[in-house]
Amino acid sequence: MSTATRRDRGERALDTAFLEGTLGFTIRICQLKVFDDFIDRLARRDLRPAEFSILCLIADNPGCRASRLAEYLWIKQPNFVPLVAGLEQRKLVLRRRSETDRRFHDLFLTALGRRVVAKAKIVVADQEQYLTDRLGRKKRDELLEALRTVARLDLRADR
Amino acid sequence: MSTATRRDRGERALDTAFLEGTLGFTIRICQLKVFDDFIDRLARRDLRPAEFSILCLIADNPGCRASRLAEYLWIKQPNFVPLVAGLEQRKLVLRRRSETDRRFHDLFLTALGRRVVAKAKIVVADQEQYLTDRLGRKKRDELLEALRTVARLDLRADR
DNA sequence: TATTGTTATACTCTATAACTATA
DNA sequence: TATAGTTATAGAGTATAACAATA
């Protein structure tokens, strides 16, 4: 958009009261904005949000199973395969057949993977700090807690 | 997933503390869950979330311009065209060339469009009520207010 | 020359069915 | 028979460039 806002050009503001009065729409806009910024920050490290979240989970859960991660991240198994395969090709992740049950893939980070995730976490911390600065520590913590409450709900199943 | 949880089968729980300690990831999971439920609820009316939001905005802003809506909804103009064209074909929306500037398309709801959006709003209200019941009115209102604060930020531009 | 809407098109993300190998 | 991972593939959603009409 040009530097002059629509308001500057004398246009009437949109009445957005209904949508902005709903949690659903507002969560959606927040997610778009936060991810837009996040994707841009992470691009320098050649990581997508999904890849970053996978690396984080393997870092804190060495030897975890692929299907377990996919389920938690709401990524369908067939879509999860090329994600992990890509990370393995880049020497960030190691896949190993479980010895107790050879159907499973146990996942580990390589030394390089640990370095990459450590640096990427700094990028995330920067964004989180930016948000905390704008909201204030107390409101930020309350926001996170409320969101975690929503995240734990099983909306479709509860109906 | 089967009825027995992973915990029941004796699997160790994932350590997800890092990701769940970030606003970015938690907002993302909330958005996925809320939209999954929302899409399912709206499916009976053959409406997608984007279509619903467009109808809502036209309802409260008759005669508004297509480009104005697309910008607000974070939908790129080329992707907005088939959305509105579809709504017009279904006789929910009316596109009219502006008389003052024939480049613009002014958007209106048809009588049918008004009926459809009114019914869809009930579906949304149900979901919002469900969330309010779980969170409590006060926490729900605080959550919405905090989200609106985040939604107003211009994260990328502010860096 | 700039802007709105449009077309064409490519890329990413997501979804489903069917296969394999293991159990 | 059931499960983890895989392959193939189709469908959304999203992105950019270029064009026509209009200003």
mmCIF file of C-alpha atoms in Angstrom, chain B:
data_model
loop_
_atom_site.group_PDB
_atom_site.id
_atom_site.type_symbol
_atom_site.label_atom_id
_atom_site.label_comp_id
_atom_site.label_asym_id
_atom_site.label_seq_id
_atom_site.Cartn_x
_atom_site.Cartn_y
_atom_site.Cartn_z
ATOM 1 C CA MET B 1 -6.540 -41.936 16.973
ATOM 2 C CA SER B 2 -7.773 -44.925 18.922
ATOM 3 C CA THR B 3 -9.744 -44.460 22.129
ATOM 4 C CA ALA B 4 -6.786 -45.435 24.330
ATOM 5 C CA THR B 5 -4.532 -42.427 24.737
ATOM 6 C CA ARG B 6 -0.789 -42.617 24.292
ATOM 7 C CA ARG B 7 -0.447 -42.159 28.037
ATOM 8 C CA ASP B 8 -2.649 -45.247 28.533
ATOM 9 C CA ARG B 9 -0.242 -47.228 26.368
ATOM 10 C CA GLY B 10 2.562 -46.242 28.710
ATOM 11 C CA GLU B 11 4.272 -43.742 26.406
ATOM 12 C CA ARG B 12 6.223 -40.893 27.910
ATOM 13 C CA ALA B 13 4.564 -37.501 27.486
ATOM 14 C CA LEU B 14 6.244 -35.088 25.089
ATOM 15 C CA ASP B 15 8.131 -32.197 26.652
ATOM 16 C CA THR B 16 6.438 -29.285 24.908
ATOM 17 C CA ALA B 17 7.308 -26.615 27.458
ATOM 18 C CA PHE B 18 9.341 -24.449 25.108
ATOM 19 C CA LEU B 19 6.787 -24.151 22.309
ATOM 20 C CA GLU B 20 3.860 -23.796 24.701
ATOM 21 C CA GLY B 21 5.751 -21.014 26.446
ATOM 22 C CA THR B 22 5.617 -18.914 23.265
ATOM 23 C CA LEU B 23 2.699 -16.803 22.105
ATOM 24 C CA GLY B 24 3.432 -17.563 18.448
ATOM 25 C CA PHE B 25 3.039 -21.334 18.687
ATOM 26 C CA THR B 26 0.104 -21.190 21.082
ATOM 27 C CA ILE B 27 -1.795 -18.723 18.913
ATOM 28 C CA ARG B 28 -1.206 -21.045 15.964
ATOM 29 C CA ILE B 29 -2.612 -24.103 17.759
ATOM 30 C CA CYS B 30 -5.628 -22.105 18.962
ATOM 31 C CA GLN B 31 -6.290 -20.885 15.451
ATOM 32 C CA LEU B 32 -6.115 -24.415 14.045
ATOM 33 C CA LYS B 33 -8.504 -25.781 16.680
ATOM 34 C CA VAL B 34 -10.998 -22.925 16.546
ATOM 35 C CA PHE B 35 -11.034 -22.949 12.729
ATOM 36 C CA ASP B 36 -11.337 -26.723 12.538
ATOM 37 C CA ASP B 37 -14.496 -26.449 14.625
ATOM 38 C CA PHE B 38 -15.685 -23.325 12.814
ATOM 39 C CA ILE B 39 -15.242 -24.851 9.344
ATOM 40 C CA ASP B 40 -17.183 -27.891 10.476
ATOM 41 C CA ARG B 41 -20.023 -25.799 11.903
ATOM 42 C CA LEU B 42 -20.244 -23.622 8.801
ATOM 43 C CA ALA B 43 -20.041 -26.519 6.340
ATOM 44 C CA ARG B 44 -23.782 -27.116 6.612
ATOM 45 C CA ARG B 45 -24.298 -23.619 5.176
ATOM 46 C CA ASP B 46 -21.703 -24.254 2.455
ATOM 47 C CA LEU B 47 -19.585 -21.335 3.625
ATOM 48 C CA ARG B 48 -15.845 -21.131 4.177
ATOM 49 C CA PRO B 49 -14.434 -18.789 6.854
ATOM 50 C CA ALA B 50 -13.198 -16.307 4.254
ATOM 51 C CA GLU B 51 -16.598 -16.238 2.563
ATOM 52 C CA PHE B 52 -18.321 -15.693 5.898
ATOM 53 C CA SER B 53 -16.043 -12.783 6.801
ATOM 54 C CA ILE B 54 -16.647 -11.158 3.408
ATOM 55 C CA LEU B 55 -20.423 -11.435 3.812
ATOM 56 C CA CYS B 56 -20.239 -9.967 7.332
ATOM 57 C CA LEU B 57 -18.265 -6.955 6.176
ATOM 58 C CA ILE B 58 -20.506 -6.247 3.197
ATOM 59 C CA ALA B 59 -23.560 -6.559 5.486
ATOM 60 C CA ASP B 60 -22.264 -3.793 7.744
ATOM 61 C CA ASN B 61 -20.668 -1.781 4.932
ATOM 62 C CA PRO B 62 -23.013 -1.831 1.941
ATOM 63 C CA GLY B 63 -21.352 -0.353 -1.122
ATOM 64 C CA CYS B 64 -17.818 -0.907 0.159
ATOM 65 C CA ARG B 65 -15.060 -1.494 -2.351
ATOM 66 C CA ALA B 66 -13.623 -4.924 -3.070
ATOM 67 C CA SER B 67 -10.019 -3.794 -2.646
ATOM 68 C CA ARG B 68 -10.821 -2.328 0.762
ATOM 69 C CA LEU B 69 -12.180 -5.634 2.040
ATOM 70 C CA ALA B 70 -9.318 -7.654 0.584
ATOM 71 C CA GLU B 71 -6.780 -5.429 2.277
ATOM 72 C CA TYR B 72 -8.497 -5.628 5.655
ATOM 73 C CA LEU B 73 -8.869 -9.408 5.460
ATOM 74 C CA TRP B 74 -5.235 -9.912 4.414
ATOM 75 C CA ILE B 75 -6.350 -11.481 1.144
ATOM 76 C CA LYS B 76 -4.362 -10.564 -1.970
ATOM 77 C CA GLN B 77 -6.450 -8.977 -4.722
ATOM 78 C CA PRO B 78 -5.959 -11.771 -7.284
ATOM 79 C CA ASN B 79 -7.147 -14.319 -4.717
ATOM 80 C CA PHE B 80 -10.089 -12.155 -3.733
ATOM 81 C CA VAL B 81 -11.598 -12.111 -7.221
ATOM 82 C CA PRO B 82 -12.782 -15.748 -7.405
ATOM 83 C CA LEU B 83 -14.078 -15.550 -3.823
ATOM 84 C CA VAL B 84 -16.412 -12.670 -4.586
ATOM 85 C CA ALA B 85 -17.244 -14.058 -8.018
ATOM 86 C CA GLY B 86 -18.392 -17.268 -6.347
ATOM 87 C CA LEU B 87 -20.569 -15.399 -3.872
ATOM 88 C CA GLU B 88 -22.077 -13.412 -6.735
ATOM 89 C CA GLN B 89 -22.800 -16.568 -8.711
ATOM 90 C CA ARG B 90 -24.614 -17.945 -5.673
ATOM 91 C CA LYS B 91 -26.747 -14.790 -5.646
ATOM 92 C CA LEU B 92 -25.461 -13.746 -2.214
ATOM 93 C CA VAL B 93 -23.508 -10.698 -3.341
ATOM 94 C CA LEU B 94 -24.018 -7.998 -5.935
ATOM 95 C CA ARG B 95 -21.079 -6.285 -7.657
ATOM 96 C CA ARG B 96 -21.721 -2.866 -9.138
ATOM 97 C CA ARG B 97 -19.308 -0.560 -10.939
ATOM 98 C CA SER B 98 -18.967 2.680 -9.000
ATOM 99 C CA GLU B 99 -20.557 5.592 -10.881
ATOM 100 C CA THR B 100 -18.002 8.114 -9.605
ATOM 101 C CA ASP B 101 -14.966 5.958 -10.488
ATOM 102 C CA ARG B 102 -15.628 3.070 -12.810
ATOM 103 C CA ARG B 103 -12.481 1.227 -11.674
ATOM 104 C CA PHE B 104 -14.124 0.336 -8.382
ATOM 105 C CA HIS B 105 -16.501 -2.464 -7.620
ATOM 106 C CA ASP B 106 -19.046 -1.544 -4.957
ATOM 107 C CA LEU B 107 -20.322 -4.582 -3.081
ATOM 108 C CA PHE B 108 -23.821 -5.237 -1.740
ATOM 109 C CA LEU B 109 -25.664 -8.179 -0.233
ATOM 110 C CA THR B 110 -28.752 -9.543 -1.918
ATOM 111 C CA ALA B 111 -31.829 -10.322 0.168
ATOM 112 C CA LEU B 112 -30.698 -13.962 0.067
ATOM 113 C CA GLY B 113 -27.212 -12.908 1.156
ATOM 114 C CA ARG B 114 -28.665 -11.110 4.152
ATOM 115 C CA ARG B 115 -30.612 -14.193 5.185
ATOM 116 C CA VAL B 116 -27.549 -16.446 4.795
ATOM 117 C CA VAL B 117 -25.265 -14.185 6.818
ATOM 118 C CA ALA B 118 -27.884 -13.848 9.555
ATOM 119 C CA LYS B 119 -28.084 -17.619 9.926
ATOM 120 C CA ALA B 120 -24.310 -18.038 9.767
ATOM 121 C CA LYS B 121 -23.914 -15.468 12.527
ATOM 122 C CA ILE B 122 -25.931 -17.727 14.810
ATOM 123 C CA VAL B 123 -23.416 -20.504 14.177
ATOM 124 C CA VAL B 124 -20.597 -18.146 15.131
ATOM 125 C CA ALA B 125 -22.452 -17.002 18.228
ATOM 126 C CA ASP B 126 -22.778 -20.634 19.309
ATOM 127 C CA GLN B 127 -19.045 -21.147 19.082
ATOM 128 C CA GLU B 128 -18.307 -17.898 20.889
ATOM 129 C CA GLN B 129 -20.735 -18.884 23.626
ATOM 130 C CA TYR B 130 -19.018 -22.249 23.988
ATOM 131 C CA LEU B 131 -15.665 -20.520 24.444
ATOM 132 C CA THR B 132 -17.126 -18.000 26.886
ATOM 133 C CA ASP B 133 -18.606 -20.830 28.946
ATOM 134 C CA ARG B 134 -15.204 -22.505 29.226
ATOM 135 C CA LEU B 135 -13.169 -19.379 29.923
ATOM 136 C CA GLY B 136 -15.616 -17.380 31.985
ATOM 137 C CA ARG B 137 -16.932 -14.021 30.812
ATOM 138 C CA LYS B 138 -14.183 -11.938 32.403
ATOM 139 C CA LYS B 139 -11.264 -14.006 31.086
ATOM 140 C CA ARG B 140 -12.927 -14.233 27.688
ATOM 141 C CA ASP B 141 -13.219 -10.458 27.448
ATOM 142 C CA GLU B 142 -9.634 -9.967 28.611
ATOM 143 C CA LEU B 143 -8.443 -12.511 26.059
ATOM 144 C CA LEU B 144 -10.254 -10.724 23.242
ATOM 145 C CA GLU B 145 -8.861 -7.373 24.328
ATOM 146 C CA ALA B 146 -5.282 -8.700 24.490
ATOM 147 C CA LEU B 147 -5.668 -10.318 21.064
ATOM 148 C CA ARG B 148 -6.976 -7.070 19.606
ATOM 149 C CA THR B 149 -3.910 -5.307 20.967
ATOM 150 C CA VAL B 150 -1.687 -7.834 19.185
ATOM 151 C CA ALA B 151 -3.791 -7.631 16.024
ATOM 152 C CA ARG B 152 -3.259 -3.873 15.882
ATOM 153 C CA LEU B 153 0.537 -4.168 16.007
ATOM 154 C CA ASP B 154 2.527 -3.844 12.797
ATOM 155 C CA LEU B 155 5.217 -6.323 13.791
ATOM 156 C CA ARG B 156 7.331 -6.366 10.636
ATOM 157 C CA ALA B 157 7.224 -2.633 10.045
ATOM 158 C CA ASP B 158 8.104 -1.819 13.662
ATOM 159 C CA ARG B 159 11.465 -3.568 13.553
#
